Coordinates of C-alpha atoms in Angstrom, one line a residue:
M135 CA 73.3 113.9 67.3
L136 CA 75.6 110.9 67.5
G137 CA 76.9 112.0 70.9
V138 CA 77.7 115.5 69.7
I139 CA 76.4 118.3 71.9
D140 CA 75.9 122.0 71.1
L141 CA 76.7 121.6 67.4
P142 CA 76.0 125.3 66.4
T143 CA 78.5 126.5 69.0
Y144 CA 81.1 124.0 67.7
L145 CA 80.5 125.1 64.1
A146 CA 80.8 128.8 65.0
G147 CA 84.1 128.1 66.9
L148 CA 85.4 125.9 64.0
V149 CA 84.9 128.7 61.5
L150 CA 86.9 131.1 63.6
I151 CA 89.6 128.6 64.2
V152 CA 90.0 127.6 60.5
L153 CA 90.2 131.3 59.4
L154 CA 93.1 131.9 61.8
P155 CA 96.3 132.1 59.7
G156 CA 98.9 129.3 60.3
P157 CA 101.9 127.7 58.6
N158 CA 99.6 125.1 56.9
S159 CA 97.4 127.5 55.1
L160 CA 100.3 129.9 54.3
Y161 CA 102.2 127.0 52.7
V162 CA 99.2 125.9 50.6
L163 CA 98.7 129.5 49.4
S164 CA 102.4 129.8 48.6
V165 CA 102.5 126.5 46.6
A166 CA 99.3 127.4 44.7
A167 CA 100.7 130.8 43.8
R168 CA 104.0 129.3 42.6
R169 CA 102.9 126.1 40.9
G170 CA 99.1 126.2 40.2
V171 CA 95.9 124.6 41.3
R172 CA 96.9 121.0 40.9
T173 CA 100.0 121.3 43.1
G174 CA 98.1 123.5 45.5
Y175 CA 95.6 120.7 46.1
T176 CA 98.6 118.3 46.5
A177 CA 99.8 120.4 49.4
A178 CA 96.3 120.7 50.7
A179 CA 96.0 116.9 50.7
G180 CA 99.1 116.8 52.9
V181 CA 97.4 119.2 55.4
W182 CA 94.2 117.1 55.4
C183 CA 96.1 113.9 56.0
G184 CA 98.1 115.5 58.8
D185 CA 95.0 116.9 60.4
T186 CA 93.4 113.5 60.3
V187 CA 96.3 111.9 62.0
L188 CA 96.3 114.6 64.7
M189 CA 92.5 114.1 65.3
T190 CA 93.0 110.4 65.6
L191 CA 95.9 110.8 68.0
S192 CA 93.8 113.2 70.0
A193 CA 90.9 110.8 70.2
A194 CA 93.3 108.1 71.2
G195 CA 94.6 110.1 74.1
V196 CA 98.1 110.9 72.8
A197 CA 97.5 114.6 73.3
S198 CA 96.9 114.0 77.0
L199 CA 100.2 112.1 77.1
L200 CA 102.0 115.0 75.5
Q201 CA 100.4 117.4 78.0
A202 CA 101.4 115.3 80.9
N203 CA 105.0 114.5 79.8
A204 CA 107.0 117.8 79.6
V205 CA 110.1 116.1 78.1
L206 CA 108.1 114.5 75.3
F207 CA 106.2 117.7 74.6
S208 CA 109.5 119.6 74.4
I209 CA 111.0 117.1 72.0
V210 CA 108.1 117.4 69.6
K211 CA 107.9 121.1 70.1
Y212 CA 111.5 121.9 69.3
A213 CA 111.5 119.4 66.4
G214 CA 108.6 121.2 64.9
A215 CA 110.1 124.6 65.5
G216 CA 113.4 123.4 63.8
Y217 CA 111.5 122.2 60.8
L218 CA 109.7 125.5 60.4
T219 CA 113.0 127.4 60.8
W220 CA 114.5 125.2 58.1
L221 CA 111.6 126.0 55.7
A222 CA 111.9 129.7 56.6
V223 CA 115.7 129.8 55.8
G224 CA 115.0 128.1 52.5
M225 CA 112.4 130.7 51.6
L226 CA 114.6 133.6 52.6
R227 CA 117.5 132.3 50.6
A228 CA 115.3 131.9 47.6
A229 CA 114.0 135.5 48.1
R230 CA 117.5 136.8 48.3
A231 CA 118.3 135.2 44.9
M232 CA 115.1 136.8 43.5
W233 CA 116.1 140.2 44.8
Q234 CA 119.6 139.9 43.2
D235 CA 118.1 138.9 39.8
R236 CA 114.9 141.0 39.9
R237 CA 115.9 143.0 36.8
E238 CA 116.4 139.9 34.7
P239 CA 113.5 138.2 32.9
V240 CA 112.1 135.1 34.6
A241 CA 113.3 132.0 33.0
E242 CA 111.0 129.0 33.0
S243 CA 113.8 126.5 33.2
A244 CA 115.3 128.2 36.2
E245 CA 111.9 128.2 37.9
T246 CA 111.4 124.6 37.1
E247 CA 114.8 123.7 38.7
A248 CA 114.0 125.7 41.8
V249 CA 110.9 123.7 42.6
A250 CA 112.1 120.3 41.3
G251 CA 113.2 119.1 44.7
E252 CA 110.1 120.3 46.5
R253 CA 107.5 117.7 47.6
P254 CA 104.4 119.7 48.5
F255 CA 102.4 116.8 49.9
R256 CA 105.2 115.5 52.2
R257 CA 106.2 119.0 53.3
A258 CA 102.6 120.0 54.1
L259 CA 102.1 116.7 56.0
V260 CA 105.3 117.3 58.1
I261 CA 104.3 120.9 58.9
S262 CA 100.9 119.6 60.1
L263 CA 102.3 116.7 62.2
F264 CA 105.1 118.6 63.9
N265 CA 102.7 120.9 65.7
P266 CA 102.1 119.6 69.3
K267 CA 99.9 122.6 70.1
A268 CA 97.5 121.5 67.3
I269 CA 97.2 118.1 69.0
L270 CA 96.5 119.7 72.4
F271 CA 94.0 122.1 70.8
F272 CA 92.1 119.3 69.0
V273 CA 91.6 117.3 72.1
A274 CA 90.8 120.4 74.2
F275 CA 88.3 121.7 71.7
F276 CA 86.7 118.4 70.6
V277 CA 86.1 117.0 74.1
Q278 CA 83.9 119.9 75.0
F279 CA 81.3 118.8 72.4
V280 CA 81.3 115.0 73.1
D281 CA 78.5 113.7 75.3
P282 CA 80.3 111.8 78.1
G283 CA 77.3 109.5 78.5
Y284 CA 77.3 108.5 74.8
A285 CA 78.1 104.8 74.3
Y286 CA 80.3 105.3 71.1
P287 CA 82.5 108.4 71.7
A288 CA 84.7 107.4 68.7
L289 CA 81.7 108.1 66.5
S290 CA 81.3 111.5 68.0
F291 CA 85.0 112.3 67.2
V292 CA 84.4 111.1 63.6
V293 CA 81.4 113.5 63.2
L294 CA 83.4 116.4 64.7
G295 CA 86.4 115.6 62.6
A296 CA 84.3 115.4 59.4
F297 CA 83.0 118.9 60.0
A298 CA 86.5 120.2 60.7
Q299 CA 87.8 118.6 57.4
L300 CA 84.9 120.0 55.4
A301 CA 85.7 123.5 56.7
S302 CA 89.3 123.0 55.9
V303 CA 88.5 121.8 52.4
L304 CA 86.4 124.9 51.7
Y305 CA 89.0 127.3 53.2
L306 CA 92.0 125.8 51.4
T307 CA 90.1 125.7 48.1
A308 CA 89.5 129.4 48.4
L309 CA 93.2 130.0 49.2
I310 CA 94.3 127.8 46.3
F311 CA 92.3 129.7 43.7
S312 CA 93.4 133.0 45.2
G313 CA 96.9 131.8 44.9
T314 CA 96.6 131.1 41.2
R315 CA 95.5 134.6 40.6
L316 CA 98.6 135.8 42.3
A317 CA 100.8 133.5 40.2
A318 CA 100.4 135.5 37.0
A319 CA 101.5 138.7 38.8
F320 CA 104.4 136.9 40.3
R321 CA 105.6 135.7 36.9
R322 CA 105.3 139.2 35.4
R323 CA 106.9 141.1 38.3
K324 CA 109.9 139.5 39.9
R325 CA 110.1 142.2 42.6
L326 CA 106.6 141.3 43.8
S327 CA 107.5 137.6 43.9
A328 CA 110.7 138.3 45.9
G329 CA 108.8 140.5 48.3
A330 CA 106.1 137.8 48.8
T331 CA 108.7 135.1 49.4
T332 CA 110.5 137.3 51.9
A333 CA 107.3 137.9 53.8
A334 CA 106.5 134.1 53.8
G335 CA 109.9 133.3 55.1
A336 CA 109.6 135.9 57.9
L337 CA 106.1 134.5 58.8
F338 CA 107.5 131.0 59.1
L339 CA 110.2 132.2 61.4
G340 CA 107.5 133.8 63.5
F341 CA 105.6 130.5 63.6
A342 CA 108.8 128.7 64.7
V343 CA 109.4 131.3 67.5
K344 CA 105.8 131.0 68.6
L345 CA 106.0 127.2 68.8
T346 CA 109.2 127.4 70.7
L347 CA 107.6 129.6 73.3
A348 CA 104.5 127.3 73.6
S349 CA 103.9 125.5 76.8
A350 CA 101.9 122.3 77.5

């Protein structure tokens, strides 16, 4: 099929990969819970654009360059880890403020000011792009299912990428609508919102540490 071999195995592996939690899916869930379906899809669009760029770079051989150049890999790796840490610190600071004010009623104006500076699409896009392990993973995973004898390997990558994006759309859509169900509870119970924000910040710190320890 257009230079793609063993498609059922690819789809089975893809489902498992998409379901693994990561900073992208966690951020989309967080945005949907705080700001609703529309903004959740805005963040998801950033993830899809970032994934498309990574797939294109992988098909073009940039992943192999990162894998071969330890210095370049380290630069991208630590830049990504630094950005995730910055996001985590922001979440933990917001959670601290929530814990301090948890007995006060939630003010809509305060909530609006808190998210006014956030750019979900751009933030999700940067989270996606500053992940060198994702680039290496894309090329290592995709290449196993491309027929080396096929005359148009770029078309094979397009087919594989289309399936990957479809799986991502379905998964993130489920997360977005799950997040909106959490939103009402967060607005009613500030303690719950503070706890969830603390957990998200801790997870992002974990992602940053994991990325720092990654090797090419």
